[in-house]
């Protein structure tokens, strides 16, 4: 199959691309600007500029499936929550429905319409808009993602090594962290699965749920002394999250503060079904893909 991966050079997208290549698919990458990245060129397909179904016609002309991995933590100029999380995905979904192209949209667990965070509400609204535009679209909702190269994952691993770890007092929600490479494998399996076998919604998580404090302990390097974890008052954590949003500093945001206060665990974890094995534990190396293309072997 020929698959277009939007955000294919990002944290999630890189692993989706690798998993698709491992299955022998042809991959095209869409990004904010056209450039050459390794062997696969990146085509200019910025979501915030494509908010009508007609804007996607050329991009979909020669592809069998699209995976949308694009999301923004904070708004910047024309890249608004409404455009990136809602308007553009809805337009893409309508265009895919019109052309019979399979769409896999990467969302997140813990979204709701009554959230205080605009980030969360926009992601939730995007799911509803996609469903209204394309009844066959597949929405994938992973829990917190762990792995190399991610902005948030890198920060969490860094904080895990600190001798003193400040934690929001409200961060009591359970988290079923999942390896990002395994998310890529699941998405690659969904892209190629028979239509009759594809659910409209897929929730994914790792094998164990735990609050953020325990997650940090699990990621702490072996042999290091136990850290001092300090619970920050809710008002202090909230002010800190707004400051981080204002300064665009760290992945700690008001949206993530709200997500940490609620369950981030799949209602039904579909990871094992689509992986063909149990998902790897937090911090463990996931099993390699079962099928590896010669080109990917050479790259490794």
PDB file of C-alpha atoms in Angstrom:
ATOM      1  CA  UNK A   1       0.000   0.000   0.000  1.00  0.00           C
ATOM      2  CA  UNK A   2       1.003   3.618  -0.438  1.00  0.00           C
ATOM      3  CA  UNK A   3       0.534   5.436   2.865  1.00  0.00           C
ATOM      4  CA  UNK A   4       0.742   9.148   3.618  1.00  0.00           C
ATOM      5  CA  UNK A   5       1.947   9.877   7.161  1.00  0.00           C
ATOM      6  CA  UNK A   6       1.211  13.419   8.314  1.00  0.00           C
ATOM      7  CA  UNK A   7       3.745  14.465  10.920  1.00  0.00           C
ATOM      8  CA  UNK A   8       5.981  11.608   9.825  1.00  0.00           C
ATOM      9  CA  UNK A   9       9.145  13.221  11.206  1.00  0.00           C
ATOM     10  CA  UNK A  10       7.693  13.735  14.676  1.00  0.00           C
ATOM     11  CA  UNK A  11       7.917  11.565  17.783  1.00  0.00           C
ATOM     12  CA  UNK A  12       4.980   9.333  16.878  1.00  0.00           C
ATOM     13  CA  UNK A  13       5.276   9.701  13.115  1.00  0.00           C
ATOM     14  CA  UNK A  14       8.849   8.387  12.918  1.00  0.00           C
ATOM     15  CA  UNK A  15       7.792   5.138  14.551  1.00  0.00           C
ATOM     16  CA  UNK A  16       4.717   4.839  12.337  1.00  0.00           C
ATOM     17  CA  UNK A  17       6.917   5.268   9.263  1.00  0.00           C
ATOM     18  CA  UNK A  18       9.382   2.629  10.503  1.00  0.00           C
ATOM     19  CA  UNK A  19       6.578   0.148  11.216  1.00  0.00           C
ATOM     20  CA  UNK A  20       4.998   0.723   7.793  1.00  0.00           C
ATOM     21  CA  UNK A  21       8.333   0.237   6.016  1.00  0.00           C
ATOM     22  CA  UNK A  22       8.894  -2.932   8.033  1.00  0.00           C
ATOM     23  CA  UNK A  23       5.662  -4.295   6.536  1.00  0.00           C
ATOM     24  CA  UNK A  24       6.787  -3.431   3.016  1.00  0.00           C
ATOM     25  CA  UNK A  25       4.509  -0.440   2.391  1.00  0.00           C
ATOM     26  CA  UNK A  26       5.452   2.638   0.384  1.00  0.00           C
ATOM     27  CA  UNK A  27       5.467   5.742   2.583  1.00  0.00           C
ATOM     28  CA  UNK A  28       5.079   9.430   1.878  1.00  0.00           C
ATOM     29  CA  UNK A  29       5.596  12.034   4.598  1.00  0.00           C
ATOM     30  CA  UNK A  30       3.685  15.268   5.043  1.00  0.00           C
ATOM     31  CA  UNK A  31       4.987  18.131   7.181  1.00  0.00           C
ATOM     32  CA  UNK A  32       4.787  21.867   7.754  1.00  0.00           C
ATOM     33  CA  UNK A  33       7.343  22.508   5.022  1.00  0.00           C
ATOM     34  CA  UNK A  34       8.879  20.565   2.135  1.00  0.00           C
ATOM     35  CA  UNK A  35      12.374  19.259   2.758  1.00  0.00           C
ATOM     36  CA  UNK A  36      14.575  16.200   2.389  1.00  0.00           C
ATOM     37  CA  UNK A  37      14.867  14.004   5.510  1.00  0.00           C
ATOM     38  CA  UNK A  38      16.976  10.906   4.884  1.00  0.00           C
ATOM     39  CA  UNK A  39      15.693   8.687   2.092  1.00  0.00           C
ATOM     40  CA  UNK A  40      12.085   9.901   2.333  1.00  0.00           C
ATOM     41  CA  UNK A  41      11.288  13.455   1.181  1.00  0.00           C
ATOM     42  CA  UNK A  42       8.828  15.516   3.200  1.00  0.00           C
ATOM     43  CA  UNK A  43       6.004  17.175   1.265  1.00  0.00           C
ATOM     44  CA  UNK A  44       4.487  20.465   2.397  1.00  0.00           C
ATOM     45  CA  UNK A  45       1.129  19.475   3.878  1.00  0.00           C
ATOM     46  CA  UNK A  46       0.718  21.838   6.824  1.00  0.00           C
ATOM     47  CA  UNK A  47      -2.624  21.144   8.475  1.00  0.00           C
ATOM     48  CA  UNK A  48      -3.341  24.722   9.507  1.00  0.00           C
ATOM     49  CA  UNK A  49      -3.389  25.691   5.811  1.00  0.00           C
ATOM     50  CA  UNK A  50      -5.723  22.864   4.714  1.00  0.00           C
ATOM     51  CA  UNK A  51      -9.079  23.345   6.387  1.00  0.00           C
ATOM     52  CA  UNK A  52     -11.365  22.516   3.426  1.00  0.00           C
ATOM     53  CA  UNK A  53     -11.854  19.061   1.838  1.00  0.00           C
ATOM     54  CA  UNK A  54     -10.734  20.456  -1.533  1.00  0.00           C
ATOM     55  CA  UNK A  55      -7.356  21.357   0.011  1.00  0.00           C
ATOM     56  CA  UNK A  56      -6.564  17.623   0.345  1.00  0.00           C
ATOM     57  CA  UNK A  57      -7.508  16.367  -3.117  1.00  0.00           C
ATOM     58  CA  UNK A  58      -4.038  16.521  -4.646  1.00  0.00           C
ATOM     59  CA  UNK A  59      -2.377  14.913  -1.605  1.00  0.00           C
ATOM     60  CA  UNK A  60      -4.790  11.959  -1.659  1.00  0.00           C
ATOM     61  CA  UNK A  61      -4.730  11.269  -5.382  1.00  0.00           C
ATOM     62  CA  UNK A  62      -2.208   8.409  -5.272  1.00  0.00           C
ATOM     63  CA  UNK A  63      -2.449   7.042  -1.708  1.00  0.00           C
ATOM     64  CA  UNK A  64      -4.400   4.147  -0.193  1.00  0.00           C
ATOM     65  CA  UNK A  65      -4.325   5.317   3.429  1.00  0.00           C
ATOM     66  CA  UNK A  66      -3.481   8.341   5.569  1.00  0.00           C
ATOM     67  CA  UNK A  67      -2.170   8.389   9.139  1.00  0.00           C
ATOM     68  CA  UNK A  68      -2.548  11.720  10.919  1.00  0.00           C
ATOM     69  CA  UNK A  69       0.016  12.051  13.720  1.00  0.00           C
ATOM     70  CA  UNK A  70      -0.093  15.863  13.881  1.00  0.00           C
ATOM     71  CA  UNK A  71      -0.880  17.714  17.082  1.00  0.00           C
ATOM     72  CA  UNK A  72       0.287  20.869  18.822  1.00  0.00           C
ATOM     73  CA  UNK A  73       0.845  21.350  22.523  1.00  0.00           C
ATOM     74  CA  UNK A  74       0.592  25.138  22.313  1.00  0.00           C
ATOM     75  CA  UNK A  75      -0.774  27.543  19.738  1.00  0.00           C
ATOM     76  CA  UNK A  76       1.626  29.600  17.640  1.00  0.00           C
ATOM     77  CA  UNK A  77       0.415  32.219  15.167  1.00  0.00           C
ATOM     78  CA  UNK A  78      -1.827  30.551  12.548  1.00  0.00           C
ATOM     79  CA  UNK A  79      -1.276  27.117  14.099  1.00  0.00           C
ATOM     80  CA  UNK A  80      -4.308  27.259  16.377  1.00  0.00           C
ATOM     81  CA  UNK A  81      -6.011  24.433  18.243  1.00  0.00           C
ATOM     82  CA  UNK A  82      -9.146  24.922  16.146  1.00  0.00           C
ATOM     83  CA  UNK A  83      -7.316  24.634  12.827  1.00  0.00           C
ATOM     84  CA  UNK A  84      -4.822  21.855  13.671  1.00  0.00           C
ATOM     85  CA  UNK A  85      -6.933  19.677  15.957  1.00  0.00           C
ATOM     86  CA  UNK A  86     -10.406  20.165  14.507  1.00  0.00           C
ATOM     87  CA  UNK A  87     -10.910  21.982  11.177  1.00  0.00           C
ATOM     88  CA  UNK A  88      -8.079  20.374   9.187  1.00  0.00           C
ATOM     89  CA  UNK A  89      -8.665  16.801  10.437  1.00  0.00           C
ATOM     90  CA  UNK A  90     -12.382  17.147   9.661  1.00  0.00           C
ATOM     91  CA  UNK A  91     -11.585  18.367   6.136  1.00  0.00           C
ATOM     92  CA  UNK A  92      -9.100  15.510   5.707  1.00  0.00           C
ATOM     93  CA  UNK A  93     -11.673  12.997   6.936  1.00  0.00           C
ATOM     94  CA  UNK A  94     -14.276  14.252   4.450  1.00  0.00           C
ATOM     95  CA  UNK A  95     -11.767  14.125   1.593  1.00  0.00           C
ATOM     96  CA  UNK A  96     -10.705  10.583   2.544  1.00  0.00           C
ATOM     97  CA  UNK A  97     -14.342   9.472   2.664  1.00  0.00           C
ATOM     98  CA  UNK A  98     -14.981  10.908  -0.782  1.00  0.00           C
ATOM     99  CA  UNK A  99     -11.989   9.104  -2.314  1.00  0.00           C
ATOM    100  CA  UNK A 100     -12.292   5.833  -0.358  1.00  0.00           C
ATOM    101  CA  UNK A 101      -8.955   6.358   1.392  1.00  0.00           C
ATOM    102  CA  UNK A 102      -8.533   4.813   4.843  1.00  0.00           C
ATOM    103  CA  UNK A 103      -7.847   7.346   7.610  1.00  0.00           C
ATOM    104  CA  UNK A 104      -6.160   6.549  10.923  1.00  0.00           C
ATOM    105  CA  UNK A 105      -6.197   9.520  13.281  1.00  0.00           C
ATOM    106  CA  UNK A 106      -3.970   9.574  16.378  1.00  0.00           C
ATOM    107  CA  UNK A 107      -5.727  11.200  19.323  1.00  0.00           C
ATOM    108  CA  UNK A 108      -5.267  10.634  23.080  1.00  0.00           C
ATOM    109  CA  UNK A 109      -6.976   9.193  26.137  1.00  0.00           C
ATOM    110  CA  UNK A 110      -8.658  11.389  28.720  1.00  0.00           C
ATOM    111  CA  UNK A 111     -10.396  13.880  26.426  1.00  0.00           C
ATOM    112  CA  UNK A 112     -13.761  15.430  27.276  1.00  0.00           C
ATOM    113  CA  UNK A 113     -16.010  18.261  26.196  1.00  0.00           C
ATOM    114  CA  UNK A 114     -16.161  19.748  29.696  1.00  0.00           C
ATOM    115  CA  UNK A 115     -12.395  19.973  30.252  1.00  0.00           C
ATOM    116  CA  UNK A 116     -11.044  23.335  31.400  1.00  0.00           C
ATOM    117  CA  UNK A 117      -8.071  23.078  29.040  1.00  0.00           C
ATOM    118  CA  UNK A 118      -8.641  24.373  25.494  1.00  0.00           C
ATOM    119  CA  UNK A 119      -6.014  21.884  24.336  1.00  0.00           C
ATOM    120  CA  UNK A 120      -8.087  18.955  25.623  1.00  0.00           C
ATOM    121  CA  UNK A 121     -11.400  20.360  24.374  1.00  0.00           C
ATOM    122  CA  UNK A 122      -9.954  20.942  20.894  1.00  0.00           C
ATOM    123  CA  UNK A 123      -8.671  17.358  20.657  1.00  0.00           C
ATOM    124  CA  UNK A 124     -12.086  16.075  21.738  1.00  0.00           C
ATOM    125  CA  UNK A 125     -13.866  18.340  19.234  1.00  0.00           C
ATOM    126  CA  UNK A 126     -11.535  17.067  16.522  1.00  0.00           C
ATOM    127  CA  UNK A 127     -12.595  13.481  17.194  1.00  0.00           C
ATOM    128  CA  UNK A 128     -16.265  14.434  16.923  1.00  0.00           C
ATOM    129  CA  UNK A 129     -15.695  16.368  13.685  1.00  0.00           C
ATOM    130  CA  UNK A 130     -13.811  13.443  12.137  1.00  0.00           C
ATOM    131  CA  UNK A 131     -16.555  11.020  13.077  1.00  0.00           C
ATOM    132  CA  UNK A 132     -19.213  13.318  11.574  1.00  0.00           C
ATOM    133  CA  UNK A 133     -17.261  13.628   8.315  1.00  0.00           C
ATOM    134  CA  UNK A 134     -16.145  10.009   7.907  1.00  0.00           C
ATOM    135  CA  UNK A 135     -17.891   7.109   9.615  1.00  0.00           C
ATOM    136  CA  UNK A 136     -15.098   4.724   8.615  1.00  0.00           C
ATOM    137  CA  UNK A 137     -12.210   6.729  10.090  1.00  0.00           C
ATOM    138  CA  UNK A 138     -10.211   4.939  12.805  1.00  0.00           C
ATOM    139  CA  UNK A 139      -9.425   6.989  15.915  1.00  0.00           C
ATOM    140  CA  UNK A 140      -6.487   5.685  17.969  1.00  0.00           C
ATOM    141  CA  UNK A 141      -6.235   6.831  21.587  1.00  0.00           C
ATOM    142  CA  UNK A 142      -2.939   5.954  23.304  1.00  0.00           C
ATOM    143  CA  UNK A 143      -2.031   6.608  26.917  1.00  0.00           C
ATOM    144  CA  UNK A 144       1.197   8.440  27.799  1.00  0.00           C
ATOM    145  CA  UNK A 145       3.965   7.465  25.376  1.00  0.00           C
ATOM    146  CA  UNK A 146       7.504   6.502  26.347  1.00  0.00           C
ATOM    147  CA  UNK A 147      10.488   6.188  24.025  1.00  0.00           C
ATOM    148  CA  UNK A 148      13.567   7.871  22.646  1.00  0.00           C
ATOM    149  CA  UNK A 149      13.339  11.276  20.989  1.00  0.00           C
ATOM    150  CA  UNK A 150      10.048  12.557  22.344  1.00  0.00           C
ATOM    151  CA  UNK A 151       9.863  16.039  23.868  1.00  0.00           C
ATOM    152  CA  UNK A 152       7.627  14.945  26.746  1.00  0.00           C
ATOM    153  CA  UNK A 153       9.225  11.524  27.181  1.00  0.00           C
ATOM    154  CA  UNK A 154      12.687  13.101  27.357  1.00  0.00           C
ATOM    155  CA  UNK A 155      11.554  15.524  30.073  1.00  0.00           C
ATOM    156  CA  UNK A 156       9.886  12.807  32.128  1.00  0.00           C
ATOM    157  CA  UNK A 157      13.027  10.673  32.017  1.00  0.00           C
ATOM    158  CA  UNK A 158      15.080  13.701  33.033  1.00  0.00           C
ATOM    159  CA  UNK A 159      12.836  14.502  36.000  1.00  0.00           C
ATOM    160  CA  UNK A 160      12.998  10.823  37.024  1.00  0.00           C
ATOM    161  CA  UNK A 161      16.733  11.303  37.759  1.00  0.00           C
ATOM    162  CA  UNK A 162      16.312  14.411  39.922  1.00  0.00           C
ATOM    163  CA  UNK A 163      16.965  13.939  43.655  1.00  0.00           C
ATOM    164  CA  UNK A 164      13.923  16.130  44.404  1.00  0.00           C
ATOM    165  CA  UNK A 165      10.840  15.679  42.243  1.00  0.00           C
ATOM    166  CA  UNK A 166       7.983  18.218  42.471  1.00  0.00           C
ATOM    167  CA  UNK A 167       4.626  16.631  41.650  1.00  0.00           C
ATOM    168  CA  UNK A 168       1.236  18.309  41.358  1.00  0.00           C
ATOM    169  CA  UNK A 169      -0.865  17.281  44.320  1.00  0.00           C
ATOM    170  CA  UNK A 170      -3.729  16.435  41.957  1.00  0.00           C
ATOM    171  CA  UNK A 171      -1.574  14.084  39.827  1.00  0.00           C
ATOM    172  CA  UNK A 172      -3.238  10.948  41.164  1.00  0.00           C
ATOM    173  CA  UNK A 173      -4.638   9.671  37.868  1.00  0.00           C
ATOM    174  CA  UNK A 174      -3.535   6.233  36.725  1.00  0.00           C
ATOM    175  CA  UNK A 175      -1.328   6.135  33.608  1.00  0.00           C
ATOM    176  CA  UNK A 176      -0.780   3.057  31.416  1.00  0.00           C
ATOM    177  CA  UNK A 177       2.360   4.223  29.609  1.00  0.00           C
ATOM    178  CA  UNK A 178       2.963   2.630  26.209  1.00  0.00           C
ATOM    179  CA  UNK A 179       6.143   2.306  24.145  1.00  0.00           C
ATOM    180  CA  UNK A 180       5.859   4.657  21.161  1.00  0.00           C
ATOM    181  CA  UNK A 181       7.367   2.050  18.835  1.00  0.00           C
ATOM    182  CA  UNK A 182       4.515  -0.299  19.730  1.00  0.00           C
ATOM    183  CA  UNK A 183       2.000   2.424  18.909  1.00  0.00           C
ATOM    184  CA  UNK A 184       3.662   2.561  15.484  1.00  0.00           C
ATOM    185  CA  UNK A 185       3.241  -1.195  15.069  1.00  0.00           C
ATOM    186  CA  UNK A 186      -0.439  -1.061  15.994  1.00  0.00           C
ATOM    187  CA  UNK A 187      -1.106   1.751  13.526  1.00  0.00           C
ATOM    188  CA  UNK A 188       0.699  -0.137  10.751  1.00  0.00           C
ATOM    189  CA  UNK A 189      -1.493  -3.166  11.488  1.00  0.00           C
ATOM    190  CA  UNK A 190      -4.653  -1.032  11.377  1.00  0.00           C
ATOM    191  CA  UNK A 191      -3.655   0.487   8.037  1.00  0.00           C
ATOM    192  CA  UNK A 192      -3.511  -2.918   6.366  1.00  0.00           C
ATOM    193  CA  UNK A 193      -6.281  -4.770   8.220  1.00  0.00           C
ATOM    194  CA  UNK A 194      -9.455  -5.808   6.355  1.00  0.00           C
ATOM    195  CA  UNK A 195     -12.181  -3.210   6.711  1.00  0.00           C
ATOM    196  CA  UNK A 196     -14.480  -5.679   8.457  1.00  0.00           C
ATOM    197  CA  UNK A 197     -11.862  -6.189  11.207  1.00  0.00           C
ATOM    198  CA  UNK A 198     -11.189  -2.510  11.903  1.00  0.00           C
ATOM    199  CA  UNK A 199     -12.925  -0.896  14.876  1.00  0.00           C
ATOM    200  CA  UNK A 200     -13.765   2.775  14.691  1.00  0.00           C
ATOM    201  CA  UNK A 201     -12.016   3.478  18.001  1.00  0.00           C
ATOM    202  CA  UNK A 202      -8.886   1.840  19.420  1.00  0.00           C
ATOM    203  CA  UNK A 203      -7.626   2.540  22.947  1.00  0.00           C
ATOM    204  CA  UNK A 204      -4.066   1.551  23.805  1.00  0.00           C
ATOM    205  CA  UNK A 205      -1.879   1.368  26.883  1.00  0.00           C
ATOM    206  CA  UNK A 206       0.955  -0.535  28.471  1.00  0.00           C
ATOM    207  CA  UNK A 207       0.558  -3.589  30.719  1.00  0.00           C
ATOM    208  CA  UNK A 208       0.489  -1.699  34.027  1.00  0.00           C
ATOM    209  CA  UNK A 209      -1.266   1.421  35.311  1.00  0.00           C
ATOM    210  CA  UNK A 210       0.351   3.703  37.881  1.00  0.00           C
ATOM    211  CA  UNK A 211       0.276   7.353  39.009  1.00  0.00           C
ATOM    212  CA  UNK A 212       2.945   9.791  37.849  1.00  0.00           C
ATOM    213  CA  UNK A 213       4.985   9.475  41.059  1.00  0.00           C
ATOM    214  CA  UNK A 214       5.386   5.718  40.650  1.00  0.00           C
ATOM    215  CA  UNK A 215       6.080   6.138  36.938  1.00  0.00           C
ATOM    216  CA  UNK A 216       9.018   8.420  37.751  1.00  0.00           C
ATOM    217  CA  UNK A 217      10.381   5.842  40.195  1.00  0.00           C
ATOM    218  CA  UNK A 218      10.091   3.134  37.548  1.00  0.00           C
ATOM    219  CA  UNK A 219      12.131   5.214  35.083  1.00  0.00           C
ATOM    220  CA  UNK A 220      14.806   6.126  37.616  1.00  0.00           C
ATOM    221  CA  UNK A 221      18.242   4.674  36.878  1.00  0.00           C
ATOM    222  CA  UNK A 222      19.073   1.545  38.862  1.00  0.00           C
ATOM    223  CA  UNK A 223      21.333   2.131  41.854  1.00  0.00           C
ATOM    224  CA  UNK A 224      20.339   5.745  42.427  1.00  0.00           C
ATOM    225  CA  UNK A 225      19.087   6.769  45.843  1.00  0.00           C
ATOM    226  CA  UNK A 226      15.346   7.140  46.246  1.00  0.00           C
ATOM    227  CA  UNK A 227      14.234  10.699  45.394  1.00  0.00           C
ATOM    228  CA  UNK A 228      12.228  13.056  47.551  1.00  0.00           C
ATOM    229  CA  UNK A 229       8.847  13.568  45.906  1.00  0.00           C
ATOM    230  CA  UNK A 230       7.113  16.787  46.957  1.00  0.00           C
ATOM    231  CA  UNK A 231       3.388  17.285  46.361  1.00  0.00           C
ATOM    232  CA  UNK A 232       2.766  20.821  45.123  1.00  0.00           C
ATOM    233  CA  UNK A 233      -0.464  22.551  46.161  1.00  0.00           C
ATOM    234  CA  UNK A 234      -3.017  22.605  43.349  1.00  0.00           C
ATOM    235  CA  UNK A 235      -2.905  26.396  43.044  1.00  0.00           C
ATOM    236  CA  UNK A 236       0.895  26.382  42.733  1.00  0.00           C
ATOM    237  CA  UNK A 237       0.897  23.634  40.108  1.00  0.00           C
ATOM    238  CA  UNK A 238      -1.778  25.465  38.135  1.00  0.00           C
ATOM    239  CA  UNK A 239       0.156  28.743  38.155  1.00  0.00           C
ATOM    240  CA  UNK A 240       3.281  26.858  37.120  1.00  0.00           C
ATOM    241  CA  UNK A 241       1.476  25.198  34.212  1.00  0.00           C
ATOM    242  CA  UNK A 242       0.193  28.551  32.933  1.00  0.00           C
ATOM    243  CA  UNK A 243       3.697  30.041  33.194  1.00  0.00           C
ATOM    244  CA  UNK A 244       5.098  27.123  31.178  1.00  0.00           C
ATOM    245  CA  UNK A 245       2.372  27.651  28.572  1.00  0.00           C
ATOM    246  CA  UNK A 246       3.111  31.367  28.399  1.00  0.00           C
ATOM    247  CA  UNK A 247       6.860  30.840  27.987  1.00  0.00           C
ATOM    248  CA  UNK A 248       6.533  27.703  25.817  1.00  0.00           C
ATOM    249  CA  UNK A 249       8.808  26.000  28.324  1.00  0.00           C
ATOM    250  CA  UNK A 250       8.861  22.230  28.908  1.00  0.00           C
ATOM    251  CA  UNK A 251       5.990  19.859  28.103  1.00  0.00           C
ATOM    252  CA  UNK A 252       4.302  20.703  31.411  1.00  0.00           C
ATOM    253  CA  UNK A 253       1.129  22.525  30.461  1.00  0.00           C
ATOM    254  CA  UNK A 254      -2.301  23.236  31.876  1.00  0.00           C
ATOM    255  CA  UNK A 255      -3.695  20.545  29.606  1.00  0.00           C
ATOM    256  CA  UNK A 256      -1.263  17.946  30.927  1.00  0.00           C
ATOM    257  CA  UNK A 257      -1.920  19.043  34.493  1.00  0.00           C
ATOM    258  CA  UNK A 258      -5.607  18.318  33.936  1.00  0.00           C
ATOM    259  CA  UNK A 259      -4.856  14.985  32.253  1.00  0.00           C
ATOM    260  CA  UNK A 260      -2.684  13.888  35.182  1.00  0.00           C
ATOM    261  CA  UNK A 261      -5.617  14.385  37.539  1.00  0.00           C
ATOM    262  CA  UNK A 262      -7.816  11.843  35.722  1.00  0.00           C
ATOM    263  CA  UNK A 263      -7.490   8.257  34.557  1.00  0.00           C
ATOM    264  CA  UNK A 264      -5.327   7.788  31.481  1.00  0.00           C
ATOM    265  CA  UNK A 265      -6.032   4.088  31.086  1.00  0.00           C
ATOM    266  CA  UNK A 266      -7.837   2.343  28.193  1.00  0.00           C
ATOM    267  CA  UNK A 267     -11.369   1.154  28.900  1.00  0.00           C
ATOM    268  CA  UNK A 268     -10.438  -1.897  26.807  1.00  0.00           C
ATOM    269  CA  UNK A 269      -6.744  -2.175  25.980  1.00  0.00           C
ATOM    270  CA  UNK A 270      -6.420  -3.351  22.365  1.00  0.00           C
ATOM    271  CA  UNK A 271      -2.601  -3.302  22.317  1.00  0.00           C
ATOM    272  CA  UNK A 272      -2.077  -7.052  22.724  1.00  0.00           C
ATOM    273  CA  UNK A 273      -4.646  -7.863  20.024  1.00  0.00           C
ATOM    274  CA  UNK A 274      -3.013  -5.684  17.369  1.00  0.00           C
ATOM    275  CA  UNK A 275       0.584  -6.413  18.411  1.00  0.00           C
ATOM    276  CA  UNK A 276       0.073 -10.163  18.614  1.00  0.00           C
ATOM    277  CA  UNK A 277       1.807 -10.120  22.011  1.00  0.00           C
ATOM    278  CA  UNK A 278       1.608  -8.353  25.339  1.00  0.00           C
ATOM    279  CA  UNK A 279       2.884  -4.753  25.236  1.00  0.00           C
ATOM    280  CA  UNK A 280       6.286  -4.153  26.827  1.00  0.00           C
ATOM    281  CA  UNK A 281       6.556  -2.929  30.401  1.00  0.00           C
ATOM    282  CA  UNK A 282       7.608   0.655  31.062  1.00  0.00           C
ATOM    283  CA  UNK A 283      11.342   1.058  30.541  1.00  0.00           C
ATOM    284  CA  UNK A 284      11.733  -2.339  28.859  1.00  0.00           C
ATOM    285  CA  UNK A 285      12.841  -2.761  25.269  1.00  0.00           C
ATOM    286  CA  UNK A 286       9.874  -3.709  23.069  1.00  0.00           C
ATOM    287  CA  UNK A 287      10.056  -6.770  20.850  1.00  0.00           C
ATOM    288  CA  UNK A 288      11.265  -6.036  17.299  1.00  0.00           C
ATOM    289  CA  UNK A 289       8.708  -6.032  14.467  1.00  0.00           C
ATOM    290  CA  UNK A 290       8.016  -9.489  13.094  1.00  0.00           C
ATOM    291  CA  UNK A 291       8.601  -8.381   9.476  1.00  0.00           C
ATOM    292  CA  UNK A 292      11.526  -6.184   8.479  1.00  0.00           C
ATOM    293  CA  UNK A 293      12.114  -4.953   4.957  1.00  0.00           C
ATOM    294  CA  UNK A 294      15.617  -5.276   3.452  1.00  0.00           C
ATOM    295  CA  UNK A 295      15.853  -1.469   3.186  1.00  0.00           C
ATOM    296  CA  UNK A 296      15.105  -1.015   6.880  1.00  0.00           C
ATOM    297  CA  UNK A 297      17.589  -3.742   7.818  1.00  0.00           C
ATOM    298  CA  UNK A 298      20.274  -1.920   5.860  1.00  0.00           C
ATOM    299  CA  UNK A 299      19.383   1.359   7.545  1.00  0.00           C
ATOM    300  CA  UNK A 300      19.764  -0.256  10.947  1.00  0.00           C
TER     301      UNK A 300
END
